[in-house]
PDB file of C-alpha atoms in Angstrom:
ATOM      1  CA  UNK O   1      57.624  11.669  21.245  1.00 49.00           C
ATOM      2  CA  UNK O   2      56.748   8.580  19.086  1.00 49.00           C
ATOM      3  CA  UNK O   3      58.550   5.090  20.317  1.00 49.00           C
ATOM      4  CA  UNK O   4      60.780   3.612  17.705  1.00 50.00           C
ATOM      5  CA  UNK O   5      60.363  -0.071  17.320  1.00 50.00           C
ATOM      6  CA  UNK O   6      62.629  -2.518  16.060  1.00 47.00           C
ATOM      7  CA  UNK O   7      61.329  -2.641  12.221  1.00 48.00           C
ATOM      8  CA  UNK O   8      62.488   1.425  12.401  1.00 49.00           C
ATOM      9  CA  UNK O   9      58.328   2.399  11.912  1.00 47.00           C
ATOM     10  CA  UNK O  10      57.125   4.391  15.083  1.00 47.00           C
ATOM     11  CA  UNK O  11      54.138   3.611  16.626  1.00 48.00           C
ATOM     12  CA  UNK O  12      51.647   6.384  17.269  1.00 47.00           C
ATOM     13  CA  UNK O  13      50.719   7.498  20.908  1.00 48.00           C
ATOM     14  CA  UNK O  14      47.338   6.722  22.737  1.00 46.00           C
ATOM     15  CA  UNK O  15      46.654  10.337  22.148  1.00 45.00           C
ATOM     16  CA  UNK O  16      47.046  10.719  18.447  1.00 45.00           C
ATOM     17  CA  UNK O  17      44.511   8.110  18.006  1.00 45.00           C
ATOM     18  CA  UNK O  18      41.441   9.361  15.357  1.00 50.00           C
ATOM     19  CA  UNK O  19      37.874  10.166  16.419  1.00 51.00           C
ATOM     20  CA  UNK O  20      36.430   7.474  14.072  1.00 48.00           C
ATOM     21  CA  UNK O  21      39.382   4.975  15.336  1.00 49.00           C
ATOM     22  CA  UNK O  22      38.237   5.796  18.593  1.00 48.00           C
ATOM     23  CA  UNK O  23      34.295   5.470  18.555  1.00 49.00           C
ATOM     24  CA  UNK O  24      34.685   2.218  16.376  1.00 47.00           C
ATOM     25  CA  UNK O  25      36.738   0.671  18.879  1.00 47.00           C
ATOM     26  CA  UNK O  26      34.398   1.921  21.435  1.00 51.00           C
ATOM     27  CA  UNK O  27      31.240   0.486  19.234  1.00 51.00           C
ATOM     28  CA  UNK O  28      29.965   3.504  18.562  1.00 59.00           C
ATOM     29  CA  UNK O  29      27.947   4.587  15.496  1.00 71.00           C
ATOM     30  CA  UNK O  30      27.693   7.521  13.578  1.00 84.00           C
ATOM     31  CA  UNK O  31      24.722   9.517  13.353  1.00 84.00           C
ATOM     32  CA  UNK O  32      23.627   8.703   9.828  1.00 85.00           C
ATOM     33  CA  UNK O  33      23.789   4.865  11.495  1.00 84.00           C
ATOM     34  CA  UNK O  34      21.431   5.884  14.313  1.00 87.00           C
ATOM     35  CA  UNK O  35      18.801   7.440  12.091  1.00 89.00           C
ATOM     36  CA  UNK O  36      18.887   4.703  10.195  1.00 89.00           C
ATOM     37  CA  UNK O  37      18.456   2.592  13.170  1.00 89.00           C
ATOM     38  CA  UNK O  38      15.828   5.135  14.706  1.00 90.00           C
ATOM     39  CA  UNK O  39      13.536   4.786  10.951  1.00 91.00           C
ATOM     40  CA  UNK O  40      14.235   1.330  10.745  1.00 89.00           C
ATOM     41  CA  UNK O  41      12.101   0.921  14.076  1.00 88.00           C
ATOM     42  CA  UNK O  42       9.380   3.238  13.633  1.00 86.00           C
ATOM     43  CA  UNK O  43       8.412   1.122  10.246  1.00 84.00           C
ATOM     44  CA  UNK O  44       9.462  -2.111  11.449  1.00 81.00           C
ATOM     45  CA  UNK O  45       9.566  -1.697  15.321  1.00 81.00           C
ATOM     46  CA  UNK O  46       7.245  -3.296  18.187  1.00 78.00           C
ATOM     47  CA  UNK O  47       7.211  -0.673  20.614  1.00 82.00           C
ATOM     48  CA  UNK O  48       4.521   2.136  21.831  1.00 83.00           C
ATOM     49  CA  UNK O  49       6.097   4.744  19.429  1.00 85.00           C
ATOM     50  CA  UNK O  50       6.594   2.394  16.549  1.00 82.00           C
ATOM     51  CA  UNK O  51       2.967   1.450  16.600  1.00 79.00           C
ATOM     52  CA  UNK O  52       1.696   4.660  17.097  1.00 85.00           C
ATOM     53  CA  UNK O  53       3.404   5.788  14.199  1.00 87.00           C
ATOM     54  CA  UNK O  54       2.479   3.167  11.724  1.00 81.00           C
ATOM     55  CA  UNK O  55      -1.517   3.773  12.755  1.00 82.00           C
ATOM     56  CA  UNK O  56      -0.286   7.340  12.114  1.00 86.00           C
ATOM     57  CA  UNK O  57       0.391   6.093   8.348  1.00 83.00           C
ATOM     58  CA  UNK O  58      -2.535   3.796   8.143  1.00 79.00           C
ATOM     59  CA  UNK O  59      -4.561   6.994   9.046  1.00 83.00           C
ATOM     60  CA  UNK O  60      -3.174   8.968   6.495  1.00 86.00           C
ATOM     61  CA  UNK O  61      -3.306   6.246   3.743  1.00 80.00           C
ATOM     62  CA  UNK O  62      -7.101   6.439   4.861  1.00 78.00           C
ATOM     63  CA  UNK O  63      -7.303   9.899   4.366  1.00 85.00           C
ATOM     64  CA  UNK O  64      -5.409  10.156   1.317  1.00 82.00           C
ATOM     65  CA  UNK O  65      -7.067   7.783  -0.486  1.00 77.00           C
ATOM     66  CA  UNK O  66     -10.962   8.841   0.175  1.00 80.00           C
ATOM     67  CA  UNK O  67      -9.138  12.955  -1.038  1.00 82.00           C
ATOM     68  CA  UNK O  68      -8.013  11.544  -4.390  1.00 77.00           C
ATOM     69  CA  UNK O  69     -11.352   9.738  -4.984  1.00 73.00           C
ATOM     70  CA  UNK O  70     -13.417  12.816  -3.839  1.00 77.00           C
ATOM     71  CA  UNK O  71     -11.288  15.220  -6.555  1.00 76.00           C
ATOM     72  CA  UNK O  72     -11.733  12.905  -9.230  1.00 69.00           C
ATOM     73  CA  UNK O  73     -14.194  15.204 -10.817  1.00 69.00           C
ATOM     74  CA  UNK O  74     -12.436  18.599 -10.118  1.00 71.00           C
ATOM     75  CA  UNK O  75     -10.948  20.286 -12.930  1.00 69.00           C
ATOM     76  CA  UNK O  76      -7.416  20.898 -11.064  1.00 68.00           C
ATOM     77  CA  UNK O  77      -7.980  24.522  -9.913  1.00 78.00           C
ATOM     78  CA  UNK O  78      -5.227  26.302  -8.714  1.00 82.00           C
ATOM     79  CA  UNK O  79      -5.890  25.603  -4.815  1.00 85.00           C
ATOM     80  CA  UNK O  80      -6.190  21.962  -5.613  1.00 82.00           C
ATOM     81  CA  UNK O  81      -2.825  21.783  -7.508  1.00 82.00           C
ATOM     82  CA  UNK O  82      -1.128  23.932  -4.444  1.00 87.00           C
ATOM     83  CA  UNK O  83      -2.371  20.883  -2.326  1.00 88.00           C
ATOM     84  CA  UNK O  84      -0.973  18.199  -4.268  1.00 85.00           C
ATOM     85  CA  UNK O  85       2.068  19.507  -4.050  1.00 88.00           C
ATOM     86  CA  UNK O  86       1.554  19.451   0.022  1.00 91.00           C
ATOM     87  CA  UNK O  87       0.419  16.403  -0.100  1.00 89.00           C
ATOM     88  CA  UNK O  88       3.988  15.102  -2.541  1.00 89.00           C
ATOM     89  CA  UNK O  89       6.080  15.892   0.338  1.00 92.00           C
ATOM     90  CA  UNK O  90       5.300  13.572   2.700  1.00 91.00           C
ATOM     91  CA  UNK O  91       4.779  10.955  -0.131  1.00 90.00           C
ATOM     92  CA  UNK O  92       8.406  11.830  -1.008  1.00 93.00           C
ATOM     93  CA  UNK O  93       9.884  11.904   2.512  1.00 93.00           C
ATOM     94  CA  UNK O  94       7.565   8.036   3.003  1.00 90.00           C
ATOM     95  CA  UNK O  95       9.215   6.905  -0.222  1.00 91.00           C
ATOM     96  CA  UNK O  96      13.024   7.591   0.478  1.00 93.00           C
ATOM     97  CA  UNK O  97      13.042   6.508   4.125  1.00 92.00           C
ATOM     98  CA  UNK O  98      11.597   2.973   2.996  1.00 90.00           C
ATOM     99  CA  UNK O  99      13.813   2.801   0.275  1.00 92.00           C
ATOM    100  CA  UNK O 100      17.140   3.617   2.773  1.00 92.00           C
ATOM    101  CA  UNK O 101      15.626   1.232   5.209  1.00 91.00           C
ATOM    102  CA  UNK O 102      15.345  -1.372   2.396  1.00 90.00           C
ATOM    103  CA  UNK O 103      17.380  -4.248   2.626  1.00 88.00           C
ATOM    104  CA  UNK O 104      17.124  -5.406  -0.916  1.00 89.00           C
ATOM    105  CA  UNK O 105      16.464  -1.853  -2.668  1.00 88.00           C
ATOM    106  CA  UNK O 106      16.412  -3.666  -5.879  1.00 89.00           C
ATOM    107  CA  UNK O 107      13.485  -5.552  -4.764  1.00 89.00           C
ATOM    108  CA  UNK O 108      12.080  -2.898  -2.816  1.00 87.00           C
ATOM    109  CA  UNK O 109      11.939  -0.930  -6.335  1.00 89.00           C
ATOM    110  CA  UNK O 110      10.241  -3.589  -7.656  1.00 88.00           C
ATOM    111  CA  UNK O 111       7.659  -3.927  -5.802  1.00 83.00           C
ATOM    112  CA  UNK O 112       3.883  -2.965  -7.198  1.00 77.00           C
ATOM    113  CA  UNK O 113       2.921  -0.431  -4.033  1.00 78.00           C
ATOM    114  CA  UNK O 114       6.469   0.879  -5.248  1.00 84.00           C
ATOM    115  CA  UNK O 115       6.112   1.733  -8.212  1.00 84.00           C
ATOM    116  CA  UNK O 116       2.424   2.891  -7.687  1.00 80.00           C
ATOM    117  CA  UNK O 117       3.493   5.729  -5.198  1.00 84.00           C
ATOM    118  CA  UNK O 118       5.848   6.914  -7.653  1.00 86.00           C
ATOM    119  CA  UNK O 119       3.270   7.555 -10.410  1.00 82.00           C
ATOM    120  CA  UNK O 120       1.232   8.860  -7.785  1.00 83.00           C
ATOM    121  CA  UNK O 121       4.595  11.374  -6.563  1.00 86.00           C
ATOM    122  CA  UNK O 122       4.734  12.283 -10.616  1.00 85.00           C
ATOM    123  CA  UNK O 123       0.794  12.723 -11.189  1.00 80.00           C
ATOM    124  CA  UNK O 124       0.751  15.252  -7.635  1.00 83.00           C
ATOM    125  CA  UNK O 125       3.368  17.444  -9.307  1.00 84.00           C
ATOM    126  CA  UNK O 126       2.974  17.449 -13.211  1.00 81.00           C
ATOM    127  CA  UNK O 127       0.249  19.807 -13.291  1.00 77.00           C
ATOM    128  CA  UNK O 128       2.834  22.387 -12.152  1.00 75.00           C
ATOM    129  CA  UNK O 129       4.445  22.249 -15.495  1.00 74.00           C
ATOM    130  CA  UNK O 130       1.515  21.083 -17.772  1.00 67.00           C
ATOM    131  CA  UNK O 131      -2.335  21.170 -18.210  1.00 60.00           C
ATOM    132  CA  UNK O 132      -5.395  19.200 -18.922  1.00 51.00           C
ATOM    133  CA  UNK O 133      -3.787  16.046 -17.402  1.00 54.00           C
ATOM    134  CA  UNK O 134      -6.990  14.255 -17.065  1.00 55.00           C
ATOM    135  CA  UNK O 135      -5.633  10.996 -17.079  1.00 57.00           C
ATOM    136  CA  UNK O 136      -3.594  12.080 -13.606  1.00 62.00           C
ATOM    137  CA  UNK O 137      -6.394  11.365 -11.768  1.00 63.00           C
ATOM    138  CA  UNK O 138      -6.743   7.720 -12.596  1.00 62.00           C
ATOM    139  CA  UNK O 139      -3.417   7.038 -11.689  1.00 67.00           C
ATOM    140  CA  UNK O 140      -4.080   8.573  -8.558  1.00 70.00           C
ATOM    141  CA  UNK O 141      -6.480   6.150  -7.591  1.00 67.00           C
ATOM    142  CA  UNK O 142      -3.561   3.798  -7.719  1.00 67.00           C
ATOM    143  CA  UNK O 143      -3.584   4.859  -3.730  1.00 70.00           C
ATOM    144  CA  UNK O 144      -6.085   2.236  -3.374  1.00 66.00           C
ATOM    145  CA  UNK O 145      -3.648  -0.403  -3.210  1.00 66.00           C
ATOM    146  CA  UNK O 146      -2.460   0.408  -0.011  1.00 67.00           C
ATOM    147  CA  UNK O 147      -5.340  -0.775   1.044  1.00 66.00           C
ATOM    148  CA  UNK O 148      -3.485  -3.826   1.171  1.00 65.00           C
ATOM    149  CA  UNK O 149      -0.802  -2.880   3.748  1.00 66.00           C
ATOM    150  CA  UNK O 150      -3.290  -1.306   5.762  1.00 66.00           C
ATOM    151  CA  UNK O 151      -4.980  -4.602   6.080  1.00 67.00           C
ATOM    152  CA  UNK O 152      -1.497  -6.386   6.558  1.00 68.00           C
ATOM    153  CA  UNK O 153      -0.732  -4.160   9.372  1.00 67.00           C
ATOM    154  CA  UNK O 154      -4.022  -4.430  11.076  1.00 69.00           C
ATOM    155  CA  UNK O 155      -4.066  -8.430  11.111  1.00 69.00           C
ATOM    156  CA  UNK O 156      -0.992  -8.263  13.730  1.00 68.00           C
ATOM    157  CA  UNK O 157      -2.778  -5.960  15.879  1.00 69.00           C
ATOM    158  CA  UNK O 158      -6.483  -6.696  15.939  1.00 72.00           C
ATOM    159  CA  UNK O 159      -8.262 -10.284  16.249  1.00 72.00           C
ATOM    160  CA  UNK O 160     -11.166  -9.485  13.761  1.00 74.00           C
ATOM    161  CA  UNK O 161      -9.040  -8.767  10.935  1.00 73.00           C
ATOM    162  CA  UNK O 162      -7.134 -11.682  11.569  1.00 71.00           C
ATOM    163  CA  UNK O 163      -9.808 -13.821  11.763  1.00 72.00           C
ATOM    164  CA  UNK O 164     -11.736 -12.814   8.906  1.00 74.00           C
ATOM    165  CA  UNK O 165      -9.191 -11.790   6.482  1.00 74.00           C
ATOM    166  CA  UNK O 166     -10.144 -13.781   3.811  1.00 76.00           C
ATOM    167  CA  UNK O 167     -13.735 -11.727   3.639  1.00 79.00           C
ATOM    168  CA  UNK O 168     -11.912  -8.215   4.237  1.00 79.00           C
ATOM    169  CA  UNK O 169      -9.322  -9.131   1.169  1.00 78.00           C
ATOM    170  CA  UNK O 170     -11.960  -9.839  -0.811  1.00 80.00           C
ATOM    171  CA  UNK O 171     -13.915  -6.980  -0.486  1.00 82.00           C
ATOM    172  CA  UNK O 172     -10.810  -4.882  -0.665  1.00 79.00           C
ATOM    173  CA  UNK O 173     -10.091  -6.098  -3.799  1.00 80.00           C
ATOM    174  CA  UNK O 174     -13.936  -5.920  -5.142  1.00 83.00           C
ATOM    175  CA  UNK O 175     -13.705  -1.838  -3.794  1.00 82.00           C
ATOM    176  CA  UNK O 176     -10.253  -0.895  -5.524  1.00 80.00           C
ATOM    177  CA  UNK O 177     -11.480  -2.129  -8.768  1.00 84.00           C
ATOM    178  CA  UNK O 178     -15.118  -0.208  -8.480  1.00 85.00           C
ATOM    179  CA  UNK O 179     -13.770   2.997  -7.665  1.00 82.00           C
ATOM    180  CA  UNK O 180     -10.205   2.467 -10.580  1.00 81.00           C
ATOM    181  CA  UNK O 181     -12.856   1.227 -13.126  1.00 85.00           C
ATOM    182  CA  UNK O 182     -14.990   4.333 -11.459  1.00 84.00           C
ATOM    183  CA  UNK O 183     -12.181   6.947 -12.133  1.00 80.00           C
ATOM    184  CA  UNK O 184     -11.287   5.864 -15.875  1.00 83.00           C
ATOM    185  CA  UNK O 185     -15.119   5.746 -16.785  1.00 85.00           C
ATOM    186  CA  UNK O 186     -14.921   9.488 -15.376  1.00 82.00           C
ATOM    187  CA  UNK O 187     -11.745  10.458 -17.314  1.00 78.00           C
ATOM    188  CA  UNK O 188     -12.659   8.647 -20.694  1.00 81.00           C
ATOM    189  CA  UNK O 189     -16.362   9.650 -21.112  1.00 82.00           C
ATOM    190  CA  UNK O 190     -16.817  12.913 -19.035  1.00 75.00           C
ATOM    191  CA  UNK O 191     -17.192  15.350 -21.999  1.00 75.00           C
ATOM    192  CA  UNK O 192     -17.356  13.248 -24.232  1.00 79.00           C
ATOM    193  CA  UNK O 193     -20.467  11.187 -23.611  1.00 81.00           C
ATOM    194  CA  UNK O 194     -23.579  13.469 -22.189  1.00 82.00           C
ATOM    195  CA  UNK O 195     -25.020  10.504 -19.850  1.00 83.00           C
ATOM    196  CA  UNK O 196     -21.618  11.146 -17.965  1.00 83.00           C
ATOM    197  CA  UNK O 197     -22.236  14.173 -16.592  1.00 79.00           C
ATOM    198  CA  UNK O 198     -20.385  13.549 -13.090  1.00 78.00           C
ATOM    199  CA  UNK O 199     -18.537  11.181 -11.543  1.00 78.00           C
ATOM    200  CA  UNK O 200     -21.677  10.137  -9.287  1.00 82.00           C
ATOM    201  CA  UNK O 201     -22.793   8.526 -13.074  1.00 85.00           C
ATOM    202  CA  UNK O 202     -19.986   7.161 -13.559  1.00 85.00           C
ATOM    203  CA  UNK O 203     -20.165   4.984 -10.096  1.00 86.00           C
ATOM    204  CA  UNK O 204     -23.109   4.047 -10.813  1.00 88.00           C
ATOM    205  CA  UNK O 205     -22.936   3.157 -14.260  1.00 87.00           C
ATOM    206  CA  UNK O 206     -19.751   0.661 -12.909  1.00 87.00           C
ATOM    207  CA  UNK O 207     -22.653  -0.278 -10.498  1.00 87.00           C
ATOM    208  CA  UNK O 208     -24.990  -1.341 -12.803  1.00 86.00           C
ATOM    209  CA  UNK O 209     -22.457  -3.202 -15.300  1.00 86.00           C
ATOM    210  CA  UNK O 210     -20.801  -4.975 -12.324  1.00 84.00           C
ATOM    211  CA  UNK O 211     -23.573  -6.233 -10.903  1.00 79.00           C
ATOM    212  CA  UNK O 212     -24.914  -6.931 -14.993  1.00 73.00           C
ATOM    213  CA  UNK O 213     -28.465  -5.213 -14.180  1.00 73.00           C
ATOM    214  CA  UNK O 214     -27.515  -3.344 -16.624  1.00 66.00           C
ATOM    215  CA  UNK O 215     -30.707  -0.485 -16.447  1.00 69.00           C
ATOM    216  CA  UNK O 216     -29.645   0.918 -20.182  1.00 70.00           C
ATOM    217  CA  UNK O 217     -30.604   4.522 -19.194  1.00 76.00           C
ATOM    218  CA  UNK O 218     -26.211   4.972 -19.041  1.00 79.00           C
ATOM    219  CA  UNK O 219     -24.419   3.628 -21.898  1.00 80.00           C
ATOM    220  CA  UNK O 220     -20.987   3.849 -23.523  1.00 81.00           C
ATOM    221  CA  UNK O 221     -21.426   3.831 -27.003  1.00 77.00           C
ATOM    222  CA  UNK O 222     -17.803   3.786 -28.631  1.00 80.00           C
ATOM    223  CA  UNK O 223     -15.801   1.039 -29.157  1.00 82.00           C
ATOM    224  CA  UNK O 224     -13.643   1.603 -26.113  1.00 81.00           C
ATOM    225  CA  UNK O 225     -16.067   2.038 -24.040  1.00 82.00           C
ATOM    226  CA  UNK O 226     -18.096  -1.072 -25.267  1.00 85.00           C
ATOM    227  CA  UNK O 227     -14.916  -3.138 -24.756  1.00 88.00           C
ATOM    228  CA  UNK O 228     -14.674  -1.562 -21.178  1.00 85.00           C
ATOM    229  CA  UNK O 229     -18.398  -2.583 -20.570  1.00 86.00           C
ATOM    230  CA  UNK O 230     -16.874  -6.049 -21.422  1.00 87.00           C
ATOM    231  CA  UNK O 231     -13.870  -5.881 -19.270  1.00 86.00           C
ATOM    232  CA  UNK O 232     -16.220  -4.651 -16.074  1.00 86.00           C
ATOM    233  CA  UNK O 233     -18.578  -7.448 -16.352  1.00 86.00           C
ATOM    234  CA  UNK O 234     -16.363 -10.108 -16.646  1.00 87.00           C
ATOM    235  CA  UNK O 235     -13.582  -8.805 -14.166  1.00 86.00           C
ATOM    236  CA  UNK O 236     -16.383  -7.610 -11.810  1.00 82.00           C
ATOM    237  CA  UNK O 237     -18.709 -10.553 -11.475  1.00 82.00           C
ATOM    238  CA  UNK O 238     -15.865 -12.769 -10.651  1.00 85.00           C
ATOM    239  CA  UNK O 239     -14.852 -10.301  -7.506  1.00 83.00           C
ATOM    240  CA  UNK O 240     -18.705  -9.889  -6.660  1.00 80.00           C
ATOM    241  CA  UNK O 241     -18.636 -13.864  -6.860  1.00 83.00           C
ATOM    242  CA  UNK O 242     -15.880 -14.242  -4.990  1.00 81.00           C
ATOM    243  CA  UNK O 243     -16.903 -12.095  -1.972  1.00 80.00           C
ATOM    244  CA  UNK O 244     -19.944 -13.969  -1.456  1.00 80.00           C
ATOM    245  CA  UNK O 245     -18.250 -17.242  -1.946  1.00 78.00           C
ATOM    246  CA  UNK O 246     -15.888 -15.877   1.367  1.00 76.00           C
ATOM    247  CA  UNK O 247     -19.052 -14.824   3.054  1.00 74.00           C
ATOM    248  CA  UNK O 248     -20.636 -18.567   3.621  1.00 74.00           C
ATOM    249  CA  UNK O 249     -17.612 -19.697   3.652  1.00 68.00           C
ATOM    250  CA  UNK O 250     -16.058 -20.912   7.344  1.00 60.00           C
ATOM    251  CA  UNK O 251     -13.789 -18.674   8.997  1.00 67.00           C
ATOM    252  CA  UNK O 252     -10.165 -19.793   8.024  1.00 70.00           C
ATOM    253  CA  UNK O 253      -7.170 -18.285   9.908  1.00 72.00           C
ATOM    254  CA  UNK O 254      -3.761 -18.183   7.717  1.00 74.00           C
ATOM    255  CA  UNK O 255      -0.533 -19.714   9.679  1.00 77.00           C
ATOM    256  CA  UNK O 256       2.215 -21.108   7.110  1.00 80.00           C
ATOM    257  CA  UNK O 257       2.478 -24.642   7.974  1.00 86.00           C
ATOM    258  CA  UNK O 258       6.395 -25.221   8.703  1.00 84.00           C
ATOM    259  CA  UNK O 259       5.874 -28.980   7.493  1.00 79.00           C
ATOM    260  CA  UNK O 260       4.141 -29.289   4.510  1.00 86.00           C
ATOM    261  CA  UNK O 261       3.398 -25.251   4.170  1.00 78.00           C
ATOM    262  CA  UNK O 262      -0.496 -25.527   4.500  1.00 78.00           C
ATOM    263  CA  UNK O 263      -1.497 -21.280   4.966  1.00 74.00           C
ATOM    264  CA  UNK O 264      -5.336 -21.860   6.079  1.00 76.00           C
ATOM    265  CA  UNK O 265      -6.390 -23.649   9.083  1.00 74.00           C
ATOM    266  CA  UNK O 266      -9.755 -23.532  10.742  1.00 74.00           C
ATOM    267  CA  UNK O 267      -8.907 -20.925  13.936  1.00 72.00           C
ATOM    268  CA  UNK O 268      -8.986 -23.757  16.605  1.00 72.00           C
ATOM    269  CA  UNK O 269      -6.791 -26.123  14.655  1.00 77.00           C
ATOM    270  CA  UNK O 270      -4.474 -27.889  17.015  1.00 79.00           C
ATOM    271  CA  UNK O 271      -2.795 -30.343  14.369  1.00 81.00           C
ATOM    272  CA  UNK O 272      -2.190 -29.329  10.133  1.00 86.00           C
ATOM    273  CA  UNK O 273      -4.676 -31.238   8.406  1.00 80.00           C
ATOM    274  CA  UNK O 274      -2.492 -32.173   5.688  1.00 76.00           C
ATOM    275  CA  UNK O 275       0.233 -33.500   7.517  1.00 87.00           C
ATOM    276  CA  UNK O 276      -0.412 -33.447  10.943  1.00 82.00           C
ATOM    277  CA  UNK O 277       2.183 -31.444  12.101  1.00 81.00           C
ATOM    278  CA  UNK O 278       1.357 -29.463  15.596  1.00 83.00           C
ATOM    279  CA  UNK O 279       0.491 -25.780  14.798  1.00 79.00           C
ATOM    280  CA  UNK O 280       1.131 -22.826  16.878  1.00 75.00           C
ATOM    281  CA  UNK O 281      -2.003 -20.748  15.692  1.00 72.00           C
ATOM    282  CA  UNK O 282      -2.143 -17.620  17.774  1.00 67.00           C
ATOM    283  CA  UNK O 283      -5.242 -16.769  19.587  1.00 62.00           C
ATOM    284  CA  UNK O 284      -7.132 -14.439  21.862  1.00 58.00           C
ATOM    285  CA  UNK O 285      -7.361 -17.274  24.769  1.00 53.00           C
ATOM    286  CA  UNK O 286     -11.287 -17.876  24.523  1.00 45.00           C
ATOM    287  CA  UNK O 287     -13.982 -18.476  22.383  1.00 44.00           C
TER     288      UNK O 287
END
């Protein structure tokens, strides 16, 4: 029986105390809490099964991206669509655990590679309902800009990416925008303009307006595709420029400066050369 106190409330018994009472006061969490906790460290983790698990992604990025650049030029036949709608899941399961883990979702929505893998979720599963969605496959290509967090994650983990990242983001960005620009020329003149007869002619026509050697024997003669001629050439060159420019360039290694918040250092630099501030640049321990 319940003791009476003075204020005439009884006060419950040891043993009538809840579960939840009981595992809170113990520290305990529930299970939706340790899976949480459990996908929180896979993706952000430092341990053997974290990393092994994000190479796991970085593989499949890999993977994913050279599929949706080698169907390009398939008409959707029924195998392919029943394989985009394997491929959705994962996407799907990917997307919702980051976004749970998130600890601004708002942002997390916000983000570019966000919004990208849903348009790529929506292009793997509209041909379910509807046909002739040509333009699904340039928005697949979108995939590319992972290419981005696969280089992110590699700079923690391997010295040469680290040390020549400003020549490996510049060639990222120079191959996402051939093989987009590749995909649209695909989508927009396949059909329509005879001298695109597959998407090998449409890479190389990119090739050849990119690099402004412009052969002739590929043209687009519309008005859109005249303006896109226009848009390659100018967009391109400055990428092609740009890689070369990082080529004979010196090696630079980015560490934020905490002073004066300098990001590229030469890789031996002991002092910022803006400010002077001591640097703790991370290195391999030899030259």
């Amino acid at each position: 029986m319940a003791k009476t106190t003075k204020s005439g409330t009884s006060s419950k018994p040891a043993a009538e105390t809840t579960d939840s009472e009981a595992r809170s006061d113990r520290g305990e969490r529930t299970p939706w809490a340790n899976l949480k906790s459990e996908i929180t460290e896979l993706y952000e983790g430092r341990s053997r099964a974290a990393t092994r698990f994000r190479y796991g992604l970085l593989a499949f990025d890999v993977l994913l991206i050279v599929f949706f650049l080698l169907t390009v030029p398939l008409q959707d036949p029924p195998w392919l669509i029943a394989l985009d709608v394997v491929i959705a899941i994962p996407l799907i399961l990917d997307f919702l655990a980051r976004f749970w883990i998130a600890r601004k979702k708002s942002s997390y929505l916000l983000q570019v590679t966000t919004i990208a893998d849903v348009l790529i979720i929506v292009s793997l599963l509209l041909p379910l309902f509807f046909d002739n969605l040509a333009f699904l496959r340039v928005i697949r290509t979108l995939r590319l800009l992972r290419s981005y967090h696969v280089m992110r994650d590699l700079r923690s983990d391997l010295p040469f990416v680290k040390r020549n990242e400003e020549l490996l983001h510049s060639l990222v960005n120079l191959v996402v925008f051939v093989f987009s620009v590749t995909a649209l020329v695909f989508v927009l003149e396949a059909g329509a303009n005879p001298q695109i007869a597959s998407y090998l002619d449409a890479l190389y026509f990119t090739v050849a307006t990119l690099t402004t050697t412009g052969f002739g024997d590929i043209t687009l003669q519309d008005r859109n595709g005249r303006l896109l001629s226009v848009v390659i050439m100018v967009v391109g060159v400055a990428l092609f420029l740009r890689l070369v420019q990082t080529v004979f360039r010196p090696n630079k290694v980015r560490h934020t400066c905490p002073d004066c918040g300098l990001k590229v250092h030469d890789p031996d630099a002991v002092h910022c050369k803006h400010c002077g501030r001591v640097l703790n640049i991370e290195t391999e321990g030899h030259r």
